[in-house]
Tab-separated table of C-alpha atoms in Angstrom:
chain	number	residue	atom	x	y	z
A	1	MET	CA	116.921	91.280	76.053
A	2	LEU	CA	115.951	94.817	75.070
A	3	THR	CA	118.838	97.245	74.684
A	4	GLU	CA	117.017	100.561	74.338
A	5	THR	CA	116.129	102.547	77.456
A	6	PRO	CA	112.399	102.130	78.131
A	7	SER	CA	110.070	104.774	79.534
A	8	TRP	CA	107.734	104.128	82.449
A	9	ALA	CA	104.601	105.558	84.039
A	10	VAL	CA	102.733	105.305	87.351
A	11	VAL	CA	98.972	105.268	87.921
A	12	ALA	CA	97.010	105.598	91.171
A	13	THR	CA	93.390	106.148	92.154
A	14	VAL	CA	93.633	108.656	94.980
A	15	ASP	CA	91.702	110.049	97.919
A	16	GLU	CA	94.559	111.353	100.037
A	17	PRO	CA	95.924	114.489	101.773
A	18	PRO	CA	97.577	117.049	99.456
A	19	ALA	CA	101.014	116.495	101.016
A	20	LEU	CA	100.899	112.802	100.154
A	21	LEU	CA	99.872	113.530	96.565
A	22	GLN	CA	102.743	115.986	96.152
A	23	ALA	CA	105.212	113.485	97.606
A	24	PHE	CA	103.940	110.679	95.372
A	25	VAL	CA	104.217	112.761	92.205
A	26	ALA	CA	107.538	114.437	93.037
A	27	TRP	CA	109.220	111.229	94.142
A	28	HIS	CA	108.364	109.253	91.026
A	29	LEU	CA	109.154	112.127	88.682
A	30	SER	CA	112.535	112.399	90.387
A	31	LEU	CA	113.152	108.716	89.619
A	32	GLY	CA	112.424	109.317	85.940
A	33	ALA	CA	108.717	108.596	85.466
A	34	ALA	CA	107.602	109.837	82.057
A	35	GLN	CA	103.964	110.087	83.171
A	36	VAL	CA	102.027	110.072	86.431
A	37	PHE	CA	98.274	109.439	86.244
A	38	LEU	CA	96.152	110.519	89.217
A	39	TYR	CA	92.503	109.472	89.184
A	40	PHE	CA	90.675	111.383	91.918
A	41	ASP	CA	88.074	109.056	93.414
A	42	GLY	CA	86.419	112.095	94.994
A	43	PRO	CA	86.159	114.236	91.844
A	44	THR	CA	85.800	117.536	93.705
A	45	ALA	CA	89.240	116.970	95.276
A	46	ALA	CA	90.998	117.077	91.901
A	47	GLY	CA	91.757	120.775	92.327
A	48	THR	CA	93.233	120.597	95.820
A	49	VAL	CA	96.783	120.444	94.434
A	50	ASP	CA	98.039	122.381	91.420
A	51	PHE	CA	99.779	120.071	88.937
A	52	THR	CA	99.367	122.309	85.880
A	53	HIS	CA	103.072	123.205	85.842
A	54	LEU	CA	103.984	119.531	85.469
A	55	PRO	CA	103.161	118.305	81.941
A	56	GLN	CA	104.061	114.749	82.951
A	57	VAL	CA	101.067	114.624	85.328
A	58	THR	CA	97.595	113.696	84.095
A	59	VAL	CA	94.800	114.509	86.551
A	60	VAL	CA	91.438	112.810	86.036
A	61	ALA	CA	88.365	113.754	88.073
A	62	CYS	CA	86.297	110.583	88.440
A	63	ASP	CA	82.960	112.327	87.906
A	64	ALA	CA	79.883	111.100	86.058
A	65	ALA	CA	81.382	112.056	82.706
A	66	HIS	CA	84.458	109.982	83.477
A	67	TRP	CA	82.439	106.870	84.211
A	68	ASP	CA	80.188	107.472	81.222
A	69	ARG	CA	83.243	106.925	79.026
A	70	PHE	CA	83.245	103.304	80.179
A	71	GLY	CA	79.606	102.894	79.234
A	72	LYS	CA	78.795	101.757	82.771
A	73	PRO	CA	77.818	103.525	85.998
A	74	ARG	CA	80.366	104.244	88.712
A	75	PRO	CA	81.318	100.903	90.306
A	76	HIS	CA	80.334	100.558	93.946
A	77	ARG	CA	83.488	98.673	94.832
A	78	HIS	CA	86.623	100.718	95.283
A	79	GLU	CA	88.830	97.949	93.907
A	80	ILE	CA	86.863	97.836	90.654
A	81	ARG	CA	87.198	101.605	90.274
A	82	GLN	CA	90.944	101.253	90.786
A	83	VAL	CA	91.241	98.523	88.169
A	84	ARG	CA	89.178	100.386	85.563
A	85	ASN	CA	91.226	103.525	86.079
A	86	ALA	CA	94.458	101.565	85.804
A	87	GLN	CA	93.216	100.002	82.575
A	88	ASP	CA	92.327	103.449	81.262
A	89	ALA	CA	95.850	104.687	81.982
A	90	TYR	CA	97.340	101.502	80.479
A	91	GLN	CA	95.552	102.262	77.225
A	92	ARG	CA	96.352	105.992	77.279
A	93	THR	CA	99.999	106.029	78.241
A	94	ALA	CA	102.804	106.407	75.732
A	95	ALA	CA	105.263	104.797	78.153
A	96	ASP	CA	106.700	101.308	77.657
A	97	TRP	CA	105.830	100.178	81.188
A	98	ILE	CA	103.236	101.227	83.766
A	99	LEU	CA	103.093	100.612	87.510
A	100	HIS	CA	99.704	100.503	89.245
A	101	CYS	CA	100.081	101.326	92.927
A	102	ASP	CA	98.648	103.539	95.672
A	103	ALA	CA	99.640	107.046	96.724
A	104	ASP	CA	101.213	105.671	99.909
A	105	GLU	CA	103.588	103.414	97.926
A	106	TYR	CA	106.971	104.612	96.667
A	107	LEU	CA	109.653	102.994	94.557
A	108	ARG	CA	113.106	102.609	96.064
A	109	ALA	CA	115.723	102.033	93.373
A	110	ALA	CA	119.418	101.247	93.667
A	111	MET	CA	119.928	102.255	90.027
A	112	PRO	CA	117.872	104.165	87.431
A	113	VAL	CA	114.474	102.510	87.066
A	114	ALA	CA	114.704	102.662	83.274
A	115	ASP	CA	118.000	100.755	83.390
A	116	VAL	CA	116.392	98.045	85.511
A	117	LEU	CA	113.496	97.720	83.083
A	118	ALA	CA	115.905	97.667	80.127
A	119	GLY	CA	117.331	94.436	81.515
A	120	VAL	CA	113.973	92.617	81.475
A	121	GLU	CA	113.630	90.007	78.752
A	122	ALA	CA	111.480	91.078	75.786
A	123	GLU	CA	108.937	88.290	76.288
A	124	THR	CA	108.375	89.268	79.922
A	125	GLU	CA	105.167	91.259	80.387
A	126	CYS	CA	105.093	91.676	84.164
A	127	PHE	CA	107.959	92.759	86.426
A	128	ILE	CA	106.977	92.040	90.036
A	129	LEU	CA	108.190	94.275	92.854
A	130	GLY	CA	108.521	93.122	96.427
A	131	VAL	CA	107.135	95.297	99.204
A	132	ALA	CA	108.631	96.652	102.425
A	133	GLU	CA	106.238	98.163	104.963
A	134	ARG	CA	107.081	101.161	107.154
A	135	VAL	CA	107.147	100.458	110.888
A	136	HIS	CA	108.362	102.256	114.021
A	137	PRO	CA	111.374	100.826	115.879
A	138	MET	CA	110.737	100.504	119.626
A	139	GLY	CA	107.382	102.218	119.240
A	140	LYS	CA	108.939	105.596	118.452
A	141	ILE	CA	106.921	107.595	115.934
A	142	GLY	CA	109.139	110.242	114.363
A	143	ALA	CA	108.343	113.913	114.028
A	144	GLU	CA	108.389	113.653	110.221
A	145	LEU	CA	105.684	111.956	108.190
A	146	PHE	CA	107.952	109.391	106.508
A	147	ASP	CA	110.153	108.553	109.507
A	148	GLY	CA	110.682	104.929	110.452
A	149	ALA	CA	112.207	101.719	109.163
A	150	PHE	CA	110.881	98.961	106.892
A	151	ARG	CA	110.112	95.278	107.303
A	152	ARG	CA	109.659	92.777	104.503
A	153	PRO	CA	107.265	89.801	104.358
A	154	PHE	CA	108.171	86.824	106.512
A	155	GLN	CA	109.174	83.705	104.616
A	156	GLY	CA	108.150	80.450	106.236
A	157	PRO	CA	105.257	78.671	107.976
A	158	ALA	CA	102.828	80.626	110.132
A	159	LYS	CA	103.900	78.733	113.266
A	160	ARG	CA	107.421	80.037	112.898
A	161	GLY	CA	106.113	83.505	112.102
A	162	THR	CA	104.140	83.526	115.336
A	163	ALA	CA	107.299	82.598	117.229
A	164	VAL	CA	109.014	85.672	115.740
A	165	PHE	CA	106.162	88.195	115.778
A	166	GLY	CA	104.012	86.951	118.650
A	167	ALA	CA	100.254	86.383	118.854
A	168	ASP	CA	99.458	89.364	116.616
A	169	PHE	CA	101.073	87.588	113.656
A	170	LYS	CA	97.571	86.311	112.832
A	171	MET	CA	96.529	89.942	112.214
A	172	THR	CA	99.230	90.339	109.570
A	173	ASN	CA	99.891	89.085	106.064
A	174	ARG	CA	103.199	87.266	106.503
A	175	GLY	CA	104.213	89.832	109.090
A	176	LEU	CA	102.897	92.924	107.321
A	177	ALA	CA	99.803	94.833	108.406
A	178	GLY	CA	99.053	95.640	104.758
A	179	HIS	CA	99.644	93.500	101.681
A	180	ALA	CA	102.623	91.201	101.148
A	181	GLN	CA	102.067	90.524	97.429
A	182	GLY	CA	103.836	93.627	96.146
A	183	LYS	CA	102.837	95.361	92.913
A	184	ALA	CA	104.067	95.081	89.325
A	185	PHE	CA	105.315	96.995	86.335
A	186	VAL	CA	103.249	95.955	83.312
A	187	ARG	CA	104.583	96.197	79.771
A	188	THR	CA	102.225	98.217	77.586
A	189	GLY	CA	101.013	97.282	74.124
A	190	ARG	CA	100.458	93.633	75.100
A	191	ASP	CA	96.651	93.681	75.424
A	192	LEU	CA	96.766	92.873	79.129
A	193	ASN	CA	94.090	93.489	81.747
A	194	MET	CA	95.311	95.566	84.663
A	195	SER	CA	94.494	94.524	88.212
A	196	ILE	CA	95.501	95.466	91.767
A	197	HIS	CA	98.685	93.405	92.104
A	198	ARG	CA	99.227	91.535	88.825
A	199	PRO	CA	97.917	91.896	85.256
A	200	ARG	CA	95.805	89.247	83.574
A	201	GLN	CA	95.469	88.052	80.012
A	202	PRO	CA	92.054	88.584	78.342
A	203	LYS	CA	91.884	84.821	77.848
A	204	SER	CA	92.086	82.980	81.152
A	205	ALA	CA	93.837	80.007	79.540
A	206	GLN	CA	96.890	82.149	78.868
A	207	GLU	CA	99.450	83.198	81.449
A	208	VAL	CA	101.262	86.478	81.840
A	209	VAL	CA	105.004	85.963	81.503
A	210	SER	CA	106.543	87.486	84.611
A	211	THR	CA	109.792	87.868	86.492
A	212	ARG	CA	110.660	89.347	89.868
A	213	ALA	CA	112.869	92.208	90.971
A	214	THR	CA	115.327	91.713	93.816
A	215	ASN	CA	114.894	93.877	96.890
A	216	GLU	CA	118.431	95.177	96.478
A	217	VAL	CA	117.643	96.628	93.033
A	218	LEU	CA	114.010	97.754	93.067
A	219	GLU	CA	111.409	97.629	95.822
A	220	LEU	CA	108.109	99.240	96.781
A	221	LEU	CA	107.949	101.037	100.133
A	222	HIS	CA	104.469	100.998	101.651
A	223	PHE	CA	103.449	103.664	104.185
A	224	GLU	CA	100.325	101.818	105.282
A	225	GLY	CA	98.798	104.298	107.698
A	226	LEU	CA	100.709	107.587	107.653
A	227	THR	CA	99.783	108.264	111.276
A	228	PRO	CA	97.822	106.208	113.806
A	229	HIS	CA	94.806	108.414	113.106
A	230	HIS	CA	95.200	108.007	109.343
A	231	TRP	CA	95.424	104.234	109.741
A	232	PHE	CA	92.293	104.266	111.910
A	233	TYR	CA	90.490	106.228	109.170
A	234	LYS	CA	91.569	103.794	106.434
A	235	LEU	CA	90.463	100.750	108.400
A	236	SER	CA	87.194	102.455	109.367
A	237	ARG	CA	86.534	103.132	105.684
A	238	MET	CA	87.029	99.448	104.932
A	239	ILE	CA	84.594	98.560	107.729
A	240	ARG	CA	82.027	100.925	106.241
A	241	ALA	CA	82.445	99.293	102.831
A	242	LEU	CA	81.953	95.854	104.348
A	243	ASN	CA	78.844	96.951	106.218
A	244	ASP	CA	77.452	98.376	102.989
A	245	HIS	CA	78.511	95.299	100.969
A	246	ASP	CA	80.571	97.778	98.979
A	247	GLY	CA	83.945	96.109	98.769
A	248	MET	CA	85.802	92.922	98.035
A	249	PRO	CA	85.754	90.275	100.785
A	250	PRO	CA	88.679	91.095	103.089
A	251	SER	CA	91.656	88.854	103.579
A	252	ASP	CA	91.825	87.017	106.895
A	253	HIS	CA	94.305	89.413	108.467
A	254	ARG	CA	92.301	92.491	107.435
A	255	ARG	CA	89.128	90.924	108.809
A	256	ARG	CA	90.865	90.296	112.141
A	257	GLN	CA	92.122	93.891	112.235
A	258	ALA	CA	88.618	95.155	111.524
A	259	GLU	CA	87.130	92.921	114.223
A	260	ALA	CA	89.703	94.151	116.754
A	261	LEU	CA	88.951	97.764	115.915
A	262	MET	CA	85.182	97.294	116.061
A	263	ALA	CA	85.487	95.498	119.390
A	264	ALA	CA	87.454	98.349	120.968
A	265	PRO	CA	87.422	101.544	118.844
A	266	ASP	CA	88.812	103.543	121.782
A	267	MET	CA	91.941	101.361	121.616
A	268	ALA	CA	92.690	102.176	117.968
A	269	GLU	CA	96.070	103.754	118.684
A	270	SER	CA	97.085	100.817	120.849
A	271	LEU	CA	96.154	98.440	118.023
A	272	TYR	CA	98.233	100.518	115.605
A	273	HIS	CA	101.287	100.157	117.852
A	274	ARG	CA	100.724	96.434	118.312
A	275	LEU	CA	100.881	96.004	114.543
A	276	LYS	CA	103.417	98.655	113.603
A	277	SER	CA	105.854	99.096	116.487
A	278	VAL	CA	108.788	96.692	116.497
A	279	ASP	CA	110.816	95.845	119.614
A	280	ALA	CA	114.533	95.102	119.724
A	281	PRO	CA	114.294	91.256	119.766
A	282	THR	CA	111.991	91.294	116.738
A	283	ILE	CA	114.293	93.699	114.904
A	284	LYS	CA	117.185	91.319	115.614
A	285	SER	CA	115.220	88.395	114.155
A	286	LEU	CA	114.271	90.413	111.064
A	287	VAL	CA	117.860	91.539	110.521
A	288	GLU	CA	119.058	87.935	110.713
A	289	ARG	CA	116.535	86.976	108.019
A	290	GLY	CA	117.279	89.930	105.727
A	291	LEU	CA	113.796	91.343	106.347
A	292	TRP	CA	114.784	94.662	107.948
A	293	ASP	CA	115.792	97.913	106.237
A	294	ASP	CA	116.466	100.980	108.361
A	295	ARG	CA	117.619	103.307	105.570
A	296	ALA	CA	115.880	106.667	105.788
A	297	PHE	CA	113.306	107.742	103.217
A	298	ASP	CA	112.751	111.468	102.744
A	299	PRO	CA	110.865	112.879	99.728
A	300	ALA	CA	110.896	116.453	101.111
A	301	PRO	CA	113.782	117.716	98.921
A	302	VAL	CA	112.148	116.578	95.677
A	303	VAL	CA	108.758	117.928	96.789
A	304	THR	CA	110.416	121.316	97.199
A	305	ARG	CA	111.977	120.975	93.749
A	306	TYR	CA	108.731	120.151	91.937
A	307	PHE	CA	106.331	122.259	94.014
A	308	ALA	CA	108.431	125.306	94.856
A	309	GLY	CA	106.348	127.929	96.615
A	310	GLN	CA	103.319	125.681	97.123
A	311	VAL	CA	104.542	122.815	99.307
A	312	ALA	CA	101.664	121.403	101.347
A	313	ASP	CA	102.022	120.882	105.084
A	314	ALA	CA	103.410	117.359	105.513
A	315	SER	CA	103.400	117.258	109.292
A	316	PRO	CA	101.597	114.365	110.996
A	317	GLN	CA	99.318	116.974	112.551
A	318	ALA	CA	98.283	118.226	109.098
A	319	ILE	CA	97.508	114.679	107.975
A	320	ASP	CA	95.379	114.136	111.061
A	321	GLY	CA	93.609	117.429	110.348
A	322	TRP	CA	92.765	116.206	106.857
A	323	VAL	CA	91.390	113.007	108.373
A	324	GLU	CA	89.185	114.984	110.750
A	325	VAL	CA	87.577	116.744	107.788
A	326	ASN	CA	87.039	113.524	105.845
A	327	LYS	CA	86.214	110.923	108.481
A	328	THR	CA	82.692	111.891	109.563
A	329	HIS	CA	81.030	109.565	107.067
A	330	VAL	CA	82.819	106.437	108.268
A	331	THR	CA	83.369	106.382	112.023
A	332	GLY	CA	79.741	105.716	112.939
A	333	TYR	CA	80.063	102.194	111.600
A	334	LEU	CA	82.367	101.281	114.479
A	335	HIS	CA	79.488	101.532	116.930
A	336	LYS	CA	76.890	99.467	115.091
């Protein structure tokens, strides 16, 4: 076991509203991140938030010059761009560990993150974090962007999951509308290949030595769809990528979500509530299984600390306004 206190970094490829970027950076800096890497998938958006006063933050505009450094053109698939950027940060960081996640994912720690990582055995290269997804109890969407509670992946056969969650369980990944795999801290200096959820060894015959965090100590909170409109935009973007053969094949639950949205685009908000609003009997079942967490999450105080005088509007209305500006190139695919 390592006794010294390790440093850690976070990397994300981003195309998100300014308020979310500020929250992502401020929250992880407040937890002790030594570095935060932001790779702007839309390179012209790299200047929408001022990070110059934060030396821990590295902003990379993913323009032609950026991709030229890899010796290959810009990948068509978003997931490949994410992985290459994560690998770039893995090679650049001076931190002992790096977490590859998205800007709508936030660590929740019961103790200093560095202390948790210090307890990981030296031979362990991958520290896996479970995920809890934000939902709305009784269908009530709060006035604040990060309001709500969290549900964890269902453990057990799909038949039992359907009995708990109802017919829409088939549109989820073990009860979550997003991913249930979680993400991972990866130890640097081990010649690993970064990926979306888990790292890989350069030689496929080798295995990455991993261990898993407990939810009580360290967990990843996923705000999959900040507002119904934001969720609609994200799913529409995935549909566009699929129509253009510009993305990885979707998982079964994502495909079913996409099919439901394409079949009835005017019912997008209703679909959001079917997947993300939790009634009292379901909450009771989740509580009994240890899959429910109703502790509040509020990054606003740390955003104010790190971005004093320039805090972006984090209201749901502002997020929806950002979507309106950015959505025009995707919604047409719902009517094909």
